[in-house]
XYZ file of C-alpha atoms in Angstrom:
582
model
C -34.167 28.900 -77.957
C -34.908 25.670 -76.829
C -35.970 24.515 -80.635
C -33.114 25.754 -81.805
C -31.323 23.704 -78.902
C -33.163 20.233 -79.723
C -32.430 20.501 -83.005
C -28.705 20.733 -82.384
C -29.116 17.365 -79.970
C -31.357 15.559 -82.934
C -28.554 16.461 -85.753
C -26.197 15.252 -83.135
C -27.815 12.154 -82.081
C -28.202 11.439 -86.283
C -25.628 9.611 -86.113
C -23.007 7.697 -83.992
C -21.640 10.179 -81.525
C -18.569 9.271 -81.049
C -17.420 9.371 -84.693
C -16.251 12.468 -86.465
C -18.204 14.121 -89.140
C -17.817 16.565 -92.473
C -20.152 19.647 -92.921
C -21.473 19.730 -89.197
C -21.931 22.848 -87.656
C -19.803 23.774 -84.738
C -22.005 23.396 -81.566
C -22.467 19.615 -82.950
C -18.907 19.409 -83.549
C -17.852 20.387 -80.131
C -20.255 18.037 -78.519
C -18.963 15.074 -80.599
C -15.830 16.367 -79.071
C -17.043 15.997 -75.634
C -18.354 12.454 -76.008
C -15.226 11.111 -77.552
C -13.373 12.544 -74.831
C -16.138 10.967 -72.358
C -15.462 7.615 -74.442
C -11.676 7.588 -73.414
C -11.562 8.774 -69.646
C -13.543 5.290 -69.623
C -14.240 5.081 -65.838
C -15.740 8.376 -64.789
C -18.576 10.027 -65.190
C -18.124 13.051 -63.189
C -14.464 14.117 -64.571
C -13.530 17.946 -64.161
C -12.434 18.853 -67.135
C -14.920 17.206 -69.126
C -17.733 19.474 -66.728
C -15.749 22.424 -67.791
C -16.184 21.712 -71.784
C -19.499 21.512 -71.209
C -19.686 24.417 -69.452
C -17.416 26.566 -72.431
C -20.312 24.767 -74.973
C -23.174 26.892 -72.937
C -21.476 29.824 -72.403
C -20.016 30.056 -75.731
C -23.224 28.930 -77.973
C -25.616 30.093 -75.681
C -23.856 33.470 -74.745
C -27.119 35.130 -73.005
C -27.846 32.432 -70.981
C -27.450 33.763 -67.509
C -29.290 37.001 -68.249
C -32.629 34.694 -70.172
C -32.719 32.673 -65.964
C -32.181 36.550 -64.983
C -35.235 37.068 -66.532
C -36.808 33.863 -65.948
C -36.428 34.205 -62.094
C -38.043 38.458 -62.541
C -40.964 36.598 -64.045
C -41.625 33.916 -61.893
C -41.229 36.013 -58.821
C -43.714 39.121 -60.159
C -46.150 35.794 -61.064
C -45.895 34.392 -57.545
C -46.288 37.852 -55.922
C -49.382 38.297 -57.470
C -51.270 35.059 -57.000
C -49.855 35.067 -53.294
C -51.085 36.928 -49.891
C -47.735 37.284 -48.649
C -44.045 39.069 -49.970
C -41.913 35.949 -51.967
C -38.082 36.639 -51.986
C -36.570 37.185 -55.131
C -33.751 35.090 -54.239
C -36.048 32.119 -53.381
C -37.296 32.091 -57.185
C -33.904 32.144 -58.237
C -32.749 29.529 -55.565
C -35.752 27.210 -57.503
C -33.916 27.449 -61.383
C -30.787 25.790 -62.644
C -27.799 27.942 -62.500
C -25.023 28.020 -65.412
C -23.054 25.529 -63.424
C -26.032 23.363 -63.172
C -26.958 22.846 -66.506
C -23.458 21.981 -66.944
C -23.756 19.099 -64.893
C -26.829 18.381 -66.917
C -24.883 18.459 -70.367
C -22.379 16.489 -68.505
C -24.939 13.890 -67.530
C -27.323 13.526 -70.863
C -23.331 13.295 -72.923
C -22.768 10.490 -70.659
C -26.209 8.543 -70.867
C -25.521 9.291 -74.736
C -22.612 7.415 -75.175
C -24.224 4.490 -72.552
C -26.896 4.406 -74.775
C -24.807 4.052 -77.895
C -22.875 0.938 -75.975
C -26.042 -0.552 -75.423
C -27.313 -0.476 -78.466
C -24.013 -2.498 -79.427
C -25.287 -4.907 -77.239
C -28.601 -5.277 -78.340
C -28.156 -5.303 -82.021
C -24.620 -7.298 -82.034
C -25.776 -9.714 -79.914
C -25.069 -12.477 -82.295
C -21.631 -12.073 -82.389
C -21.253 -11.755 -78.593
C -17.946 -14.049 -77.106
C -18.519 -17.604 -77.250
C -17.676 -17.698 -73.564
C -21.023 -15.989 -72.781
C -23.823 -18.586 -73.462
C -26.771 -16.516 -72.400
C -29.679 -15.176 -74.045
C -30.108 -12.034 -74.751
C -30.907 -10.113 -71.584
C -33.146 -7.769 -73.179
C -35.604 -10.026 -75.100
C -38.920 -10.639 -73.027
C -40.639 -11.186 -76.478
C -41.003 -15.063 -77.188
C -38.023 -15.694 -79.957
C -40.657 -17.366 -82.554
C -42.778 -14.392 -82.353
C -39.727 -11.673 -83.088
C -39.947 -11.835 -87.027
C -43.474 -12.497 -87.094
C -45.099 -9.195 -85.478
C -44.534 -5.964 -87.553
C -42.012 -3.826 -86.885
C -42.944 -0.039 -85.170
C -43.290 2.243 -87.341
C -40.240 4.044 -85.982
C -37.815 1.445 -86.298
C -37.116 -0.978 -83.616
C -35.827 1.178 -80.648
C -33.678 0.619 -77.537
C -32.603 3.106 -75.043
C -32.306 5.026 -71.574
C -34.569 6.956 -70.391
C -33.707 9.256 -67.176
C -36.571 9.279 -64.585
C -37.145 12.300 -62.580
C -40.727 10.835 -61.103
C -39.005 7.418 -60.145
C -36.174 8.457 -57.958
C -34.184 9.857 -60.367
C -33.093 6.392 -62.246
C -32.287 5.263 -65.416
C -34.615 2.840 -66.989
C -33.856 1.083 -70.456
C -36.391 0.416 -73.104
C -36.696 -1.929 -75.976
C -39.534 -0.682 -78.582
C -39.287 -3.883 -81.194
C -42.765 -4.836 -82.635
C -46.253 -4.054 -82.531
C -47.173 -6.470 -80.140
C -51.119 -5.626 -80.682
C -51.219 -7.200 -83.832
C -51.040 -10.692 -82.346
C -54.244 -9.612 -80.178
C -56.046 -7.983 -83.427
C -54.822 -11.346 -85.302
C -55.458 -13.961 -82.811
C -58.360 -15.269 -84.577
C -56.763 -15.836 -87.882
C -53.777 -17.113 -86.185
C -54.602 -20.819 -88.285
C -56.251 -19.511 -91.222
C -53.610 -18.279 -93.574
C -51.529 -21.494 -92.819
C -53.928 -24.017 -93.608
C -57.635 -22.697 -93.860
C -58.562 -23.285 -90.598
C -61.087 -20.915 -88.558
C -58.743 -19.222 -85.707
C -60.158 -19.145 -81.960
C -62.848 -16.550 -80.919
C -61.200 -13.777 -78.770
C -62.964 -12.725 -75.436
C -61.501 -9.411 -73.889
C -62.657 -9.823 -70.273
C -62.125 -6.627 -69.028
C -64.822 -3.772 -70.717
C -62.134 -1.006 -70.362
C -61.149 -2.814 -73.538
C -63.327 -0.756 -75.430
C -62.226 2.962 -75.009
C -62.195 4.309 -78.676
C -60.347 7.437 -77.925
C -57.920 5.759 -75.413
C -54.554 4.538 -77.044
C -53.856 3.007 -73.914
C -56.783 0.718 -73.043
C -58.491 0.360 -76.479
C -58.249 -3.267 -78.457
C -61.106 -3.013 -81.016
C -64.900 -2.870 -81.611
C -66.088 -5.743 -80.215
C -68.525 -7.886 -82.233
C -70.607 -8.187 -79.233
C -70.721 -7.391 -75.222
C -71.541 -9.925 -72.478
C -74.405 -8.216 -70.649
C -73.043 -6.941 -67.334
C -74.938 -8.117 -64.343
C -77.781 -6.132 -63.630
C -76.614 -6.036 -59.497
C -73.871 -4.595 -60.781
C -75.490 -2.023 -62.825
C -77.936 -1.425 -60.405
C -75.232 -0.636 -57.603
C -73.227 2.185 -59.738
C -77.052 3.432 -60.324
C -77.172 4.117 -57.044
C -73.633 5.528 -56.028
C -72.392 9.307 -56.036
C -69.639 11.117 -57.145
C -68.414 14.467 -55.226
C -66.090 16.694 -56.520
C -64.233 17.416 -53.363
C -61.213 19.868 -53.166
C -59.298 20.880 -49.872
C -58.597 24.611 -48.708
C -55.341 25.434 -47.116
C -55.620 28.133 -43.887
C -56.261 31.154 -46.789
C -59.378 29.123 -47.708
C -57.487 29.037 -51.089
C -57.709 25.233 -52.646
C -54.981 23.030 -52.704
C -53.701 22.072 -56.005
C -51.580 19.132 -56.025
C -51.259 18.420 -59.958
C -48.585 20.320 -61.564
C -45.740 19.895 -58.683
C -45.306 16.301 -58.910
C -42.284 16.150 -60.729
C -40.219 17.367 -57.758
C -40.393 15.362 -54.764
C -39.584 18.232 -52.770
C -42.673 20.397 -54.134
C -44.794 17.307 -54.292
C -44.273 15.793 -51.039
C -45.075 19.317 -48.895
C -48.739 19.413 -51.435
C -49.260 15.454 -50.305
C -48.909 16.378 -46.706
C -51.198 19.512 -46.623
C -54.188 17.336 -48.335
C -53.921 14.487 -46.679
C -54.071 16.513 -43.468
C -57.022 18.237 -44.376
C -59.215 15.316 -44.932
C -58.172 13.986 -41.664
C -57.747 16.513 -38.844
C -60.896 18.964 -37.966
C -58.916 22.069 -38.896
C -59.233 21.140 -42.513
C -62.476 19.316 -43.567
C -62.077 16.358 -41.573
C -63.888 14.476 -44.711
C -61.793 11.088 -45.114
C -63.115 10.865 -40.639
C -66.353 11.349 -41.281
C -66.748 9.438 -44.041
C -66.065 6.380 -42.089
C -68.361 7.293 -39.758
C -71.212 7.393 -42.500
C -70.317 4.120 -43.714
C -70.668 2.926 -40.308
C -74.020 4.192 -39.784
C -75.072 3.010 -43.635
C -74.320 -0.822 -42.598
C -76.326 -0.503 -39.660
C -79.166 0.759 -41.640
C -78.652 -0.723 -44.745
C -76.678 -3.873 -44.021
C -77.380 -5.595 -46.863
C -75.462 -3.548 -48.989
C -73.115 -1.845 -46.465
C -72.911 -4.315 -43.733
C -68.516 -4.500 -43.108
C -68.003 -1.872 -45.401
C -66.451 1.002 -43.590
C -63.081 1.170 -45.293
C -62.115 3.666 -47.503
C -59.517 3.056 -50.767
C -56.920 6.445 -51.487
C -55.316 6.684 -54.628
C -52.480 8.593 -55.942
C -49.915 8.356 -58.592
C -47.095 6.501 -57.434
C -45.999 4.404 -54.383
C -43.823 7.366 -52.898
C -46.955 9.505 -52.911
C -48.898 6.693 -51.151
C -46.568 6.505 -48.317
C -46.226 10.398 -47.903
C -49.713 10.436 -47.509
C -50.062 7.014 -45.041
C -47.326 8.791 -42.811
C -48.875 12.150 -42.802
C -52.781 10.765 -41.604
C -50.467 8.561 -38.899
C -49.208 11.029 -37.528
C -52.818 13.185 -37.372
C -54.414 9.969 -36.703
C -52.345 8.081 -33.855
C -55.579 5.767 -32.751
C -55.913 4.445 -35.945
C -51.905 4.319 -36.790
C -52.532 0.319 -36.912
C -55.242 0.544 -39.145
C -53.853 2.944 -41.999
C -52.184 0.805 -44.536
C -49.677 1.748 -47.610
C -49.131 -0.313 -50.817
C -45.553 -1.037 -51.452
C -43.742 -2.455 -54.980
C -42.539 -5.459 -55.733
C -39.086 -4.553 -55.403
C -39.479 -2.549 -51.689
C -40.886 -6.456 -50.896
C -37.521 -8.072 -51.892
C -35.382 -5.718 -50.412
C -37.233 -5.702 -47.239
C -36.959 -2.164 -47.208
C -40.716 -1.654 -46.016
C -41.781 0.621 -43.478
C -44.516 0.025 -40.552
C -47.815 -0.344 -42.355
C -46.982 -1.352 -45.476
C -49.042 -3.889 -47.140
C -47.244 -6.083 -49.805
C -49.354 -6.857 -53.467
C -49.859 -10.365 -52.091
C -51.910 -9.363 -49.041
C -54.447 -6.958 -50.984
C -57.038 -9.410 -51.457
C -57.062 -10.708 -47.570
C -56.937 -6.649 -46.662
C -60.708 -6.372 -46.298
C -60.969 -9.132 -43.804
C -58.187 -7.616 -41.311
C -58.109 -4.215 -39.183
C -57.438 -2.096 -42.267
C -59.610 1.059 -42.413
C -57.691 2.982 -44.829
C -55.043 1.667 -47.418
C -53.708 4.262 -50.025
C -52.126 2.774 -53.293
C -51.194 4.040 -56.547
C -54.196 3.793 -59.255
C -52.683 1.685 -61.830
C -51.469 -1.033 -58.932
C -54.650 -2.425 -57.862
C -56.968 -0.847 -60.575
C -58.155 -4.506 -61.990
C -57.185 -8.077 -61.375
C -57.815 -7.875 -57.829
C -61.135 -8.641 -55.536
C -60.908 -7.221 -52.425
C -63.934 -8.601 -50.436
C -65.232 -8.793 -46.484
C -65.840 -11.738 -44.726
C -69.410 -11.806 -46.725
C -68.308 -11.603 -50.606
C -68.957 -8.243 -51.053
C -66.591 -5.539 -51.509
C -64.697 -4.611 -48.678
C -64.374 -0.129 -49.118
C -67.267 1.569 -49.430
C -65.706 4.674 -50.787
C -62.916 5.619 -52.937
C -60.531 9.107 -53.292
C -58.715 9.655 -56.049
C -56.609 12.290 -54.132
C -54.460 12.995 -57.261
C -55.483 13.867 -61.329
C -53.424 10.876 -63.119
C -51.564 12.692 -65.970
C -48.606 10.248 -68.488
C -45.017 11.485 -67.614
C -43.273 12.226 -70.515
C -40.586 9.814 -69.813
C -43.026 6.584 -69.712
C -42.025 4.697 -72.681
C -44.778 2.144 -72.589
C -47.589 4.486 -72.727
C -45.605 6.170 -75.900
C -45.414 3.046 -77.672
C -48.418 1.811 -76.909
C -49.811 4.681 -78.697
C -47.318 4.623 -81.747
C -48.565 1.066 -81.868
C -52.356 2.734 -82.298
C -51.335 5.163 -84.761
C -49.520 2.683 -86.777
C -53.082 1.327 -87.550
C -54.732 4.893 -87.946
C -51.936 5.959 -90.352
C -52.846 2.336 -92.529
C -56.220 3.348 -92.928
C -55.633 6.988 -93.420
C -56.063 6.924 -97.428
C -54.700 10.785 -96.953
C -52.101 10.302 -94.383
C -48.987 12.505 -95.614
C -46.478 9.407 -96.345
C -49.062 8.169 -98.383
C -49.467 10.629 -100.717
C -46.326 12.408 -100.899
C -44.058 9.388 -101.183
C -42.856 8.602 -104.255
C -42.444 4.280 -104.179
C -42.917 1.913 -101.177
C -39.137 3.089 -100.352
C -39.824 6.616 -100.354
C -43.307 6.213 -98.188
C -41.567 3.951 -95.435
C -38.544 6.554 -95.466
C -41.547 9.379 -94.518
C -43.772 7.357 -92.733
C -40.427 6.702 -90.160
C -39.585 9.808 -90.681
C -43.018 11.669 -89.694
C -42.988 8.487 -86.655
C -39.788 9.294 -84.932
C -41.000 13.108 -84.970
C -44.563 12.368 -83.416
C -42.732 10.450 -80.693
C -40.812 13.458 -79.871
C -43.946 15.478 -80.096
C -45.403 13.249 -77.200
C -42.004 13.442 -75.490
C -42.841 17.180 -75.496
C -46.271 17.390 -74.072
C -46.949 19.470 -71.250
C -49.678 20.942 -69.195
C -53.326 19.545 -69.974
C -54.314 23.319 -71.316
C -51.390 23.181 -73.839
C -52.803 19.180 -75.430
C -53.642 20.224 -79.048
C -54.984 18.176 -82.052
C -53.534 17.146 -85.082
C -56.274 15.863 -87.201
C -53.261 14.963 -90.497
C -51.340 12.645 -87.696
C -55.133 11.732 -85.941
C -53.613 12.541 -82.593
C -56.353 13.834 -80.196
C -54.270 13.703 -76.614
C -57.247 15.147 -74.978
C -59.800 12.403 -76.168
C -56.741 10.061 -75.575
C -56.544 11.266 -71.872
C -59.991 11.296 -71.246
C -60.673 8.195 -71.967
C -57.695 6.886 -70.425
C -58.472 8.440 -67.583
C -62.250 6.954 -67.570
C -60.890 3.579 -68.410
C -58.643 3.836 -64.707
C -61.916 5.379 -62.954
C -64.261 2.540 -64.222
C -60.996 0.169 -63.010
C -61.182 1.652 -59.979
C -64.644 1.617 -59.143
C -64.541 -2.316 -59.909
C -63.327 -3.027 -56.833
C -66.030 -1.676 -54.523
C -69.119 -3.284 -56.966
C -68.391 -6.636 -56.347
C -71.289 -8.398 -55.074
C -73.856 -5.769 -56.337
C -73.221 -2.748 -53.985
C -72.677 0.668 -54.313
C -69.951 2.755 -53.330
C -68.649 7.018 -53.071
C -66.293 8.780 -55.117
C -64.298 11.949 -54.372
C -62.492 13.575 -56.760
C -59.810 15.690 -54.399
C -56.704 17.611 -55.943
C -58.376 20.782 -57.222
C -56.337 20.242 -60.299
C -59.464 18.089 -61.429
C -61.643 21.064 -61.701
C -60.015 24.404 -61.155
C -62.669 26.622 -61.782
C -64.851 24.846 -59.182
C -62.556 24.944 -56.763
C -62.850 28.187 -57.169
C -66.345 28.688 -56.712
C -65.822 26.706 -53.881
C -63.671 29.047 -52.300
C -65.281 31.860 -52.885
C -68.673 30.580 -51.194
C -66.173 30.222 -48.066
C -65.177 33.318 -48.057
C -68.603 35.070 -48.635
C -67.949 36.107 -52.565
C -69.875 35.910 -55.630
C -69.286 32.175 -57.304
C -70.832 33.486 -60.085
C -68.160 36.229 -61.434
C -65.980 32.493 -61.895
C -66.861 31.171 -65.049
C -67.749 27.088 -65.017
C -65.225 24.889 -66.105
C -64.901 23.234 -69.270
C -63.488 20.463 -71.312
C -60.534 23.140 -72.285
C -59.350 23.678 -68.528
C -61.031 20.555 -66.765
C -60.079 17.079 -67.190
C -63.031 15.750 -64.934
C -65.149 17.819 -66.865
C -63.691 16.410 -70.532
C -63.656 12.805 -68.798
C -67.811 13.153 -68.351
C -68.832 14.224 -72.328
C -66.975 11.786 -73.350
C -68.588 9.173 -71.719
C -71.719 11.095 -71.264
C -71.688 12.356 -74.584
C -69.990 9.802 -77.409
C -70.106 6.310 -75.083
C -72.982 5.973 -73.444
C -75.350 7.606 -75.928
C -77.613 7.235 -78.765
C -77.307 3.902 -80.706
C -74.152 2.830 -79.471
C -75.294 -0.451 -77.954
C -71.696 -1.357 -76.801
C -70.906 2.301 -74.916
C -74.415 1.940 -73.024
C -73.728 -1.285 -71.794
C -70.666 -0.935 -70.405
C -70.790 2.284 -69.417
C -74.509 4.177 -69.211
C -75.013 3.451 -65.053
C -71.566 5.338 -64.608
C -72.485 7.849 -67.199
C -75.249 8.795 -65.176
C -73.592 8.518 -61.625
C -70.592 10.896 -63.254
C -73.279 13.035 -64.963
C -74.469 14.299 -61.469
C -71.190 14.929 -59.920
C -71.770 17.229 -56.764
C -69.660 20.518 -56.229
C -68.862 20.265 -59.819
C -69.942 23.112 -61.884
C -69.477 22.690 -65.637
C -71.200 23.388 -69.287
């Protein structure tokens, strides 16, 4: 059903949607009704009658609607029953699914962002012949105007659009997808030669994350050569740990938080309950403790834990960062002063922050003040940043990475930044299909668009990490691409607590990161066999598919490049604790 309903919406979308068409079918034919009717109420959004149309297009195309949630809701609830120690309500599961009138509102809404998205488009194609009485630049071009007709265009057409965000506070965001900007980093050093003969400049990436072969976000290209890493450095992840370390609710049953963060009002509940446990001595107390130990390690060891007893938390997004600052706050109130929450850019201008917020500004000065604890969100302070104590060395000597980071299907950058890789594995893909099937340079840029605009909806798609498959003709791996993504923000990570050549401790919390341990894990609390759980794997574990790689295809063999950037923390991730795995 819902193929058969996104292929209505992509013959609809075909083509301007406010125009009339011959030969469509009905469903599309209605809608285009809808939109045009949208198009003239002009200043509403939320107009009766035009939620009532949409509600007629559900009921009468989709006539078994209501009975498929029916049966939806029967489902969920005999699922939750059975994985749960106490009676669910029926109507509970039902009160958690959209109701006929609610995906009316939802037609209503994606109709309306259609036809925004078709004005905007006006704008950003027709900008040229804009009024004369507005003189300014185009308010969607970051891209320097010289460079526009230089870089190559994507390979699904230039693209500009809305995107609705669920995981950012339900807003609209607009895109603009208009060239491949990493050619001019692949190309930088011909930039001269073409012109007039001249050797271009040699290219340093400075950050090793650069080379991630399997990553579409991180990865640049084989590098010609490595600057050998400091051997302090080296030396310090040598001698660092990982844990894997999940959290049991009052059932001794581990607390997943991965998988509920789309909803804020799932999510934030999860948040609470782990950041409680590592904080209070009904749960494990862990986050307490492990302050204490770095105490006790700089009196013993000052030299390379002296003014280290901070630890860094990291979660997805700023909202989850504060949940979890308020929640150890309130279990904490003698430390209140020192717990310390990353805010955005834009909660800075607005002056919108809360007690304890530290702005971006301030990170760097954080390990010289009170701060014990200071949550963020992985990707904000992951590189760029050195956050030292008063002697030059890294200020936290420990680091949780409470949540698993997984790409939200709505994040347009991390979709073009891997059309932009494809668009190089498809050009040296002698058997990609466009290739051989197209008949002309015409007919293989009409299929090679074609096949483009369908992987992107393919990636728009995606799901749960169990469900990631291959697709060896369109070289997509999204489990390769996520593990290695997913190393590259780890090895970010752990960049901030090496400086100065010391080591640090990792905990890996959600039990989302290794389900099948957790397991175990639970079931040595409770005084079962661990052993009836089978160990977790690559297919089901994203910790566990984040170490072969690495292990396994970086840091092995011959590859002189993997091992040096990456062998010490090969080994340190090799010998995880509490992580059982083959």
């Amino acid at each position: 059903m819902v193929q058969w309903i996104m292929r209505h919406f992509d013959d609809f979308l075909r083509e301007d949607p406010t125009k009339d068409r011959t030969g469509v079918t009905p469903p599309i034919a209605r809608l285009i009704q809808i939109v045009q009717r949208i198009n003239s109420v002009g200043d509403s959004a939320t107009d009766d009658a035009i939620y009532l149309a949409c509600r007629s297009w559900i009921t009468q195309f989709f006539p078994n609607t209501s009975r498929r949630l029916e049966k939806l809701a029967l489902r969920l609830w005999i699922h939750k029953n059975q994985n749960s120690q106490q009676t669910i309500n029926l109507l509970d599961v039902q009160d958690e699914l959209d109701t006929i009138d609610d995906l009316a509102l939802r037609l209503q809404f994606a109709l309306t962002i259609t036809l925004l998205d078709r004005h905007i488009k006006i704008v950003f194609y027709e900008w040229q012949n804009r009024p004369s009485t507005i003189p300014e630049a185009p308010p969607h071009r970051r891209m320097p105007s010289a460079m526009y007709n230089i870089l190559s265009l994507p390979v699904t057409g230039r693209e500009f659009g809305t995107y609705y965000s669920r995981n950012n506070d339900n807003t609209l965001t607009l895109f603009a997808y208009t060239n491949i900007g990493r050619q001019y980093v692949l190309n930088y050093h011909n930039l001269l030669t073409d012109f007039d003969g001249q050797r271009g400049a040699n290219v340093l990436a400075l950050s090793g994350t650069s080379y991630l072969p399997d990553s579409t976000t991180f990865h640049v290209n084989d590098p010609q050569g490595v600057l050998k890493p400091e051997e302090t450095a080296q030396d310090a992840i040598g001698r660092s740990k990982f844990q894997f370390l999940p959290q049991f609710d009052g059932k001794d049953r581990p607390i997943r938080v991965s998988g509920s963060l789309s909803s804020h009002k799932k999510a934030k509940p999860k948040f609470q309950e782990l950041a409680q446990s590592l904080v209070t001595v009904n749960g494990s107390n862990h986050l307490v403790l492990e302050l204490k130990t770095l105490r006790q390690l700089g009196e013993s060891n000052p030299e390379h834990w002296a003014d280290r007893d901070r630890v860094l938390v990291f979660t997805n997004s700023y909202a989850q960062a504060e949940w979890v600052a308020d929640q150890m706050r309130s279990c904490l109130p003698n430390m209140r002063e020192q717990i310390r929450h990353l805010v955005s850019d834009n909660a800075e201008k607005s002056k919108r922050t809360k007690p304890g917020a530290l702005i971006r500004a301030d990170i760097e000065i954080s390990g010289q003040t009170d701060c014990k604890i200071l949550i963020a969100p992985t990707n904000s302070i992951g590189r760029g940043f050195n956050i030292l104590n008063s002697s030059g060395k890294a200020a936290f000597g420990a680091v949780y990475f409470l949540t698993r980071p997984y790409p939200h299907a709505d994040d347009t950058r991390a979709i073009a930044q891997e059309m932009n890789r494809r668009a190089y594995d498809w050009l040296e893909k002698e058997d990609f299909i466009a290739w051989q099937q197209g008949d002309g340079i015409a007919h293989r840029a009409e299929l090679l668009r074609k096949t483009a605009n369908k992987y992107w909806r393919s990636v728009e798609q995606r799901s749960y990490y169990k469900t990631l498959r291959d697709n060896k003709d369109l070289c997509a791996f999204p489990r390769y691409d996520l593990a290695a993504t997913t190393l590259g923000r780890i090895v970010q990570a752990v960049g901030r607590l090496i400086r100065g050549g010391v080591p640090f401790h990792g905990y890996f919390v959600d039990s989302a990161w290794a389900d099948n341990s957790a397991k175990k894990l639970a079931a040595l609390r409770v005084g079962d066999d661990p052993n009836a759980i089978k160990n977790d794997t690559e297919e089901n574990s994203l910790l566990v598919a984040m170490i072969k790689i690495v292990c396994n295809k970086y840091a092995c063999g011959n590859n002189s490049v993997g091992n040096a950037l990456y062998k010490p923390l090969a080994d340190a991730l090799d010998y995880t604790e509490q992580l059982y795995w083959e």
